[in-house]
XYZ file of C-alpha atoms in Angstrom:
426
model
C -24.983 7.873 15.948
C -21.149 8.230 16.063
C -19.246 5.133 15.346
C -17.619 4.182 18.282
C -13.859 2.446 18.240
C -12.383 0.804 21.397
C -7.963 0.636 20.963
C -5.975 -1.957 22.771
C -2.302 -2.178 22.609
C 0.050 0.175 20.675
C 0.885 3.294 19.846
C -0.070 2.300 16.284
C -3.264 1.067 16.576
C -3.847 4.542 18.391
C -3.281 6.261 15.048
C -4.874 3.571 13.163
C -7.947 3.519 15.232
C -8.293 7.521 13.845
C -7.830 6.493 10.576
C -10.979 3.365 10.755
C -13.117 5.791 12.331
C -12.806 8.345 9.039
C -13.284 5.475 6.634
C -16.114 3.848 8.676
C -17.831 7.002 8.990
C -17.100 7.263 5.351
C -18.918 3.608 4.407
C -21.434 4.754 6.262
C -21.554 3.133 9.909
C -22.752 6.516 11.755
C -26.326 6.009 10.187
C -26.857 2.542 11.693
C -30.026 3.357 14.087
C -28.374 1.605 16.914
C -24.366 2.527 16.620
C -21.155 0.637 15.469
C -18.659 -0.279 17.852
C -15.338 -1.174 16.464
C -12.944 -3.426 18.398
C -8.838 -2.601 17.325
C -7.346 -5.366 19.595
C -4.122 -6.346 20.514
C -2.067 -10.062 20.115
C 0.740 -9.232 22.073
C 0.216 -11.708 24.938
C -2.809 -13.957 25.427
C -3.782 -11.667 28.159
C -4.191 -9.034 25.453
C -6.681 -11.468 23.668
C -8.729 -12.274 26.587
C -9.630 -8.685 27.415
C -10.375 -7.880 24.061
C -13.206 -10.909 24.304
C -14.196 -9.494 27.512
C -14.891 -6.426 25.937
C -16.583 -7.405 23.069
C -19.151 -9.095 25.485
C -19.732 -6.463 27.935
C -20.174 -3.839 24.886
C -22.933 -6.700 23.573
C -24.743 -6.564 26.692
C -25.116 -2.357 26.997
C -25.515 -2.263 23.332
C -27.735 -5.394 22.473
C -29.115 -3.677 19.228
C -25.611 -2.143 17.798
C -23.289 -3.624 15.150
C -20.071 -4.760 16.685
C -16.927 -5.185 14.003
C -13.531 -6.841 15.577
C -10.365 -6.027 13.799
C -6.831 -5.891 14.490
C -3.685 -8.039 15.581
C -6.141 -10.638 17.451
C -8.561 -10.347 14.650
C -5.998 -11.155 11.419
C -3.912 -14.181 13.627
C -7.476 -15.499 15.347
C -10.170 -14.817 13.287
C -12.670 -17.899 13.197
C -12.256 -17.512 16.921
C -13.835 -13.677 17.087
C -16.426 -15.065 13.996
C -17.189 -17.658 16.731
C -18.198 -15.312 19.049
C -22.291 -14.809 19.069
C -21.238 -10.784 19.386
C -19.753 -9.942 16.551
C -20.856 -8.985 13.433
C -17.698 -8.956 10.882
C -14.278 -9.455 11.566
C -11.810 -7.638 9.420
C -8.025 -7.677 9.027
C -5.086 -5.383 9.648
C -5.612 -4.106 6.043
C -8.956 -4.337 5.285
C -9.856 -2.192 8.704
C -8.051 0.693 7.345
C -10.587 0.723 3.841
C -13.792 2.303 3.789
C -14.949 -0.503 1.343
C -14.225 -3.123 4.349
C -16.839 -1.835 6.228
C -19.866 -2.301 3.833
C -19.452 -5.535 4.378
C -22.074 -5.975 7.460
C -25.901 -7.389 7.023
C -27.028 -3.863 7.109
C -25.406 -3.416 3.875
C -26.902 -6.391 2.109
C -24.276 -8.726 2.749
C -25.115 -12.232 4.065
C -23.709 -13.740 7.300
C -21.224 -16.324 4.946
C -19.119 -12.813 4.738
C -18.607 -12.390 8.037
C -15.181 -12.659 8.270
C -12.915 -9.962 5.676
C -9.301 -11.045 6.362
C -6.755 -11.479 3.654
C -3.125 -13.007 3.357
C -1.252 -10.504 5.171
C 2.286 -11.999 4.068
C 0.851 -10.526 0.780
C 0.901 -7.140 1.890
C 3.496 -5.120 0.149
C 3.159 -1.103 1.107
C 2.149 1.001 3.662
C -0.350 3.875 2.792
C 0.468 7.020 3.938
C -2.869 7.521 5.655
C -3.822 11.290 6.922
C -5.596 12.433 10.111
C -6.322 15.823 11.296
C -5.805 14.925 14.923
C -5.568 11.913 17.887
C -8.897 12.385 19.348
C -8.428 12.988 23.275
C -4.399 12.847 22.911
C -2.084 16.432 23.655
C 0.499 14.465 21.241
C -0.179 12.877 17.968
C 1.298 10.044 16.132
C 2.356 9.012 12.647
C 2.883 5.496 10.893
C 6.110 5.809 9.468
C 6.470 1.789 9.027
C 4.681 -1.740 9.680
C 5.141 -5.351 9.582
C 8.011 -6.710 10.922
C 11.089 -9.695 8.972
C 12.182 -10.696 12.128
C 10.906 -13.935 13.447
C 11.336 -13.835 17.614
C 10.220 -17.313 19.049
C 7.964 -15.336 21.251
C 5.968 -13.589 18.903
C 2.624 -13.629 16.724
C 2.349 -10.193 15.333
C 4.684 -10.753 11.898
C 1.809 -13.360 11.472
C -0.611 -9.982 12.599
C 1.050 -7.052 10.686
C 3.169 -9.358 7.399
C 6.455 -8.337 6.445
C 8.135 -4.545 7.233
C 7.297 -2.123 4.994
C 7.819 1.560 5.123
C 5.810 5.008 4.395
C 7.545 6.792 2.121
C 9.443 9.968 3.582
C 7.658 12.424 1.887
C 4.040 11.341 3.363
C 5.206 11.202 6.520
C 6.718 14.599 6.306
C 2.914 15.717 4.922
C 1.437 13.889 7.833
C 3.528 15.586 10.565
C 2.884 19.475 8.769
C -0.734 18.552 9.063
C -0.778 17.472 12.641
C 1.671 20.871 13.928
C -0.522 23.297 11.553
C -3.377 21.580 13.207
C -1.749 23.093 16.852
C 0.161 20.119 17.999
C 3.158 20.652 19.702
C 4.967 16.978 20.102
C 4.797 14.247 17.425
C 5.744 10.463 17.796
C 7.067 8.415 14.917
C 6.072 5.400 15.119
C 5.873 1.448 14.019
C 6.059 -1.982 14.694
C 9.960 -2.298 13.916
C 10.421 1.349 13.581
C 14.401 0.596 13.148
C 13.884 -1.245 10.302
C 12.648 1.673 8.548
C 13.738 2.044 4.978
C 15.292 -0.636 2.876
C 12.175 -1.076 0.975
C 11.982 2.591 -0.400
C 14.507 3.870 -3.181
C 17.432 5.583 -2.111
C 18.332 3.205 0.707
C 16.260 5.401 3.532
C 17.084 4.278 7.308
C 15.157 5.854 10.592
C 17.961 8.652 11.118
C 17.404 9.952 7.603
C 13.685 10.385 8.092
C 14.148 11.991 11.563
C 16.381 14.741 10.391
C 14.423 15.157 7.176
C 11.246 15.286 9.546
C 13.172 18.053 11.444
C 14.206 20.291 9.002
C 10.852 20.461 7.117
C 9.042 20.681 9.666
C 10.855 23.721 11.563
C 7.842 24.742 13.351
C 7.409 21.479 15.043
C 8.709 21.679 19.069
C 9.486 17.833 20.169
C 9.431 14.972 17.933
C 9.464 11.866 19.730
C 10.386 7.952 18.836
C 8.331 5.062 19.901
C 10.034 1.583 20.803
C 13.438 0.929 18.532
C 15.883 -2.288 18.447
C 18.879 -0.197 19.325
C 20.838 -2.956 16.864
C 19.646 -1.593 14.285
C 20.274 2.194 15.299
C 21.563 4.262 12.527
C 24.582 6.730 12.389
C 22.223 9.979 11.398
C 20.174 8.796 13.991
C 22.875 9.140 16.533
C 23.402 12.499 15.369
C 20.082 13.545 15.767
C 20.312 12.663 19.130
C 23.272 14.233 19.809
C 22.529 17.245 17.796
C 19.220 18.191 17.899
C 17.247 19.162 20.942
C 13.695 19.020 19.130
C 14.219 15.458 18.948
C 13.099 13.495 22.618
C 15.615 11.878 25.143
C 13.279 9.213 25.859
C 14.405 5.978 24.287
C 12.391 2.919 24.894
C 13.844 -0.241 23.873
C 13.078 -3.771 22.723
C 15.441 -5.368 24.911
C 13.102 -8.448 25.847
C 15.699 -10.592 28.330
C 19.560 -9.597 30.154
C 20.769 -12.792 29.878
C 22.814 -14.199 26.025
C 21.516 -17.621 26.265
C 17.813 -16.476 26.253
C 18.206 -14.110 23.687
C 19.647 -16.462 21.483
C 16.625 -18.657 22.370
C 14.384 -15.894 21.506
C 16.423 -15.079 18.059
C 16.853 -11.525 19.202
C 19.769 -10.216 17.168
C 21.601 -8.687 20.213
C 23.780 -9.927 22.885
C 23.507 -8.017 26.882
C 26.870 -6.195 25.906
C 25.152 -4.312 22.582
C 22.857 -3.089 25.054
C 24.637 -1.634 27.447
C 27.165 -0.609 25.279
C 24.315 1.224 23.133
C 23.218 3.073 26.168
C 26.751 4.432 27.220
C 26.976 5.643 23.499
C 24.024 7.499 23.789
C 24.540 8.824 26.996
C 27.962 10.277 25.497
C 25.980 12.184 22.687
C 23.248 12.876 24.799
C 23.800 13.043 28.929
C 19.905 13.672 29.807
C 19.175 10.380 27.736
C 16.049 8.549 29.454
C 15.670 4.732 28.578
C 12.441 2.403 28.843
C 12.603 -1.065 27.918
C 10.348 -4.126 27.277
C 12.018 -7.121 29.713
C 10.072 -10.756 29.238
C 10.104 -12.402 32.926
C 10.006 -16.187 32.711
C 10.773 -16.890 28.999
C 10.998 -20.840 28.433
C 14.348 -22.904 30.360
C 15.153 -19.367 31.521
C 16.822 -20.182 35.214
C 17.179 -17.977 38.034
C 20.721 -16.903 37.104
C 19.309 -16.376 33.843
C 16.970 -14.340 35.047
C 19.378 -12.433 37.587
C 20.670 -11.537 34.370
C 17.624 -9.853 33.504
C 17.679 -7.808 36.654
C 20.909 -6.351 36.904
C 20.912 -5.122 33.335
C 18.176 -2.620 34.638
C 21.107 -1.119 36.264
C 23.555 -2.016 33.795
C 21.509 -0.011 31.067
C 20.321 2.507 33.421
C 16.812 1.608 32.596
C 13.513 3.757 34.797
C 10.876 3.347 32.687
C 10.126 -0.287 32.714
C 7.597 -2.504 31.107
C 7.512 -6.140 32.459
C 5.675 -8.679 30.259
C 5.193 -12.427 31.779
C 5.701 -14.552 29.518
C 2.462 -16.334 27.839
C 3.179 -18.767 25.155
C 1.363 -17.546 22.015
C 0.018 -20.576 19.796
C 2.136 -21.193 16.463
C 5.291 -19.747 17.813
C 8.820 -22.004 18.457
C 8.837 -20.918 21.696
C 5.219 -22.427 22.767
C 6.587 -25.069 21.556
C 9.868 -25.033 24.059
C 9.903 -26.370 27.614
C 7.483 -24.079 29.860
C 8.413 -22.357 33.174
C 5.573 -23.053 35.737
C 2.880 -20.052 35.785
C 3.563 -19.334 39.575
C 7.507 -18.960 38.467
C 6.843 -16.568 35.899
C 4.160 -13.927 37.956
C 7.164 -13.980 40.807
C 10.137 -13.415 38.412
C 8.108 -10.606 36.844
C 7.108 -9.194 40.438
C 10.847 -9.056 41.389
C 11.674 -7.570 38.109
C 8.910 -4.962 38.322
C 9.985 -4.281 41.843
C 13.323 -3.584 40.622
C 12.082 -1.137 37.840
C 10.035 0.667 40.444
C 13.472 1.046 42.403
C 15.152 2.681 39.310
C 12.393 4.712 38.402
C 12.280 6.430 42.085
C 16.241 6.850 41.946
C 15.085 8.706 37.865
C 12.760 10.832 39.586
C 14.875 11.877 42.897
C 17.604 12.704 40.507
C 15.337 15.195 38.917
C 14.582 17.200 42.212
C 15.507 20.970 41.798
C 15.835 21.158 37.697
C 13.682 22.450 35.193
C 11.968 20.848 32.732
C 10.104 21.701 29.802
C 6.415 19.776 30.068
C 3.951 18.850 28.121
C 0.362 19.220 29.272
C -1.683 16.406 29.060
C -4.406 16.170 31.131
C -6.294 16.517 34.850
C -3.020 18.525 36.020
C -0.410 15.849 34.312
C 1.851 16.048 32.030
C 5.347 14.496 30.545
C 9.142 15.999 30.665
C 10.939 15.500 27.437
C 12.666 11.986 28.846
C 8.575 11.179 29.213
C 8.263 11.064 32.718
C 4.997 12.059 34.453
C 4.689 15.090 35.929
C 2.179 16.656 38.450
C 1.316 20.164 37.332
C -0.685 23.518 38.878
C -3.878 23.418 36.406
C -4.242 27.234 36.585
C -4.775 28.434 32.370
C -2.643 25.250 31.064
C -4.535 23.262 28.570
C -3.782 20.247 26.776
C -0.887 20.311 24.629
C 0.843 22.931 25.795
C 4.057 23.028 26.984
C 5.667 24.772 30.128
C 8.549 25.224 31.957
C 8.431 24.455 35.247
C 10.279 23.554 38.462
C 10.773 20.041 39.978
C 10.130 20.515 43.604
C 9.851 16.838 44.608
C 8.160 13.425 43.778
C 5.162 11.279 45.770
C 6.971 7.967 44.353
C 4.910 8.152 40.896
C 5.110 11.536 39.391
C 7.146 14.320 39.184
C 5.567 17.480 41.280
C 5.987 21.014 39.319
C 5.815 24.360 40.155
C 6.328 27.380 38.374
C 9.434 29.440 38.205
C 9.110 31.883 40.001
C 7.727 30.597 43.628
């Protein structure tokens, strides 16, 4: 039987998740008479957590006989609480998922039940293994690890304590990994990472994310869009400006880690950027780059956060020129300073993050009007979707396009949550 892995949460556990299913299948896991089901989850918000539970039980009851392994974010920051579960079978950590070795350690392979959990020190943790897959099973793009960990300590967040300090793939794997994925027929890459920005410092020759883009670039001439995942814009680099402004192959779409609008909270929340760096990096790009797209992660209801704080919050969605928005509420995660600071009540924090969603769906209809008679250049995903280069969803004619392709095609309209396409010539 096929082992089976279920992703929650990021970009990078979607490439990760390719990688554990190689070395599981490797240890051995696709023998097991009844299956393997593998569990990447997510620590991003409690939320995150409790679904990944949920899942784990529901997969127990249609599969009563298979071996279920949870790994992950959830699994290296709470793992006695996923050994506690009845369900699971091993637990592993964010390094030991990505080893075939790791996964030899269930019953079935003669270990005893006092092994069940496989989770080392990840502040030990000192590279990043350039790890190689062949493709992102059901994805038209693929993705590449270029960096993980993060130094940064945000009073919000758990997943340093998930993914250890920031370390970085060295340039020339990642250059190997992207030649593999194009000569393997895909069109659009996405670099990716948990503080992608902070790419570098730990290699020789004092690497940062705009060196690797335009190295990625230029030896990789065959590859058509190369796209970045969420970036700190503080941190944005002066080749990575260029890029922007210089070469097409690389994406628009910018999606950043702005987290609140307002100084006060992001001091609070040790960001290292003030509501002027944002804006300001916006206009910059915009300069260098006029059909610049920008996402951004916005907390609503952050600890002592007050409603003029959090107007703050909402008018920098215009301020930035923000359409694709994600909108987390805020959910104190154990063992961070700011579970520790004093909490907003629950009811405050679902309405402040309606309003601010409300006011990202606004923008986003204003992105998509403004794209009404232009072409754009598409990528096929699939059941007659597919993304522009500034990564906004797109409605397509299914007739011969298949996954991964890319078109050209007309924007005749919108229905409100997609782009609607047509082709040239009609």
């Amino acid at each position: 039987m096929a082992v089976e892995v279920v992703t929650f949460g990021c970009r990078l556990n979607t490439y990760e998740s390719e990688v554990m299913k190689r070395e599981a299948d490797e240890a051995g896991l696709g023998t097991l008479e009844n299956g393997a089901i593998i569990f990447n989850t997510c620590a991003v918000t409690a939320e995150a957590v409790r679904q990944a539970r949920q899942a784990i039980r529901k997969a127990r009851r249609d599969n009563p006989e298979a071996r279920i392994i949870v790994t992950g974010c959830a699994a290296q920051t709470g793992a006695d609480d996923f050994a506690a579960m009845d369900e699971v079978d091993l637990v592993l950590g964010n390094e030991e998922k990505l080893k075939s070795n790791s996964y030899r350690m269930l019953p079935d392979f003669g270990v005893n039940q006092f092994e069940k959990v496989r989770v080392n020190d990840i502040m030990e943790v000192r590279e990043t293994a350039s790890h190689m897959v062949d493709a992102i099973e059901g994805r038209a793009r693929a993705f590449v690890q270029v960096q993980n960990g993060c130094d940064h300590r945000c009073t919000f967040c758990i997943i340093p304590y998930g993914r250890g300090n920031s370390r970085s793939v060295p340039m020339g794997g990642v250059v190997s990994q992207v030649k593999r994925l194009v000569s393997n027929g895909y069109a659009e890459v996405v670099l990716t990472g948990v503080d992608m920005t902070s790419y570098g410092p730990d290699l020789p020759g004092n690497l940062r994310l705009g060196k690797l883009v335009k190295t990625v670039l230029s030896q990789v001439p065959d590859l058509q869009r190369l796209r970045l995942s969420s970036i700190d814009s503080i941190e944005a680099d002066e080749d990575l400006m260029e890029a922007l402004a210089n070469e097409k192959r690389l994406m628009p779409h910018l999606h950043l880690s702005l987290q609140s609008g307002d100084n006060m909270i992001l001091k609070r929340m040790k960001r290292r950027h003030l509501r002027d760096d944002s804006i300001r990096f916006c206009e910059d790009v915009r300069k260098l780059r006029p059909d610049a797209v920008f996402g951004a992660d916005i907390i609503a209801g952050f600890p002592t956060e007050t409603e003029e704080m959090f107007q703050n919050s909402i008018r920098i969605v215009e301020e930035c020129g923000l359409s694709h928005l994600h909108v987390f509420p805020y959910s104190p995660r154990e063992g961070t300073p700011a579970a520790r600071m004093p909490q907003l009540r629950r009811e405050v924090i679902k309405e402040r993050a309606a309003r601010l969603r409300v006011a990202g769906d606004a923008a986003y209809r204003l992105h998509l009007e403004s794209l009404k008679g232009t072409v754009q250049n598409i990528l096929v995903e699939r059941d007659g979707l597919g993304r522009t280069e500034g990564f906004t969803l797109t409605g397509l004619d299914t007739t011969e396009l298949t996954a991964g392709q890319i078109v050209s095609r007309v924007i005749s309209g919108h229905d409100g949550d997609k782009l609607l396409a047509v082709p040239q010539n009609i």
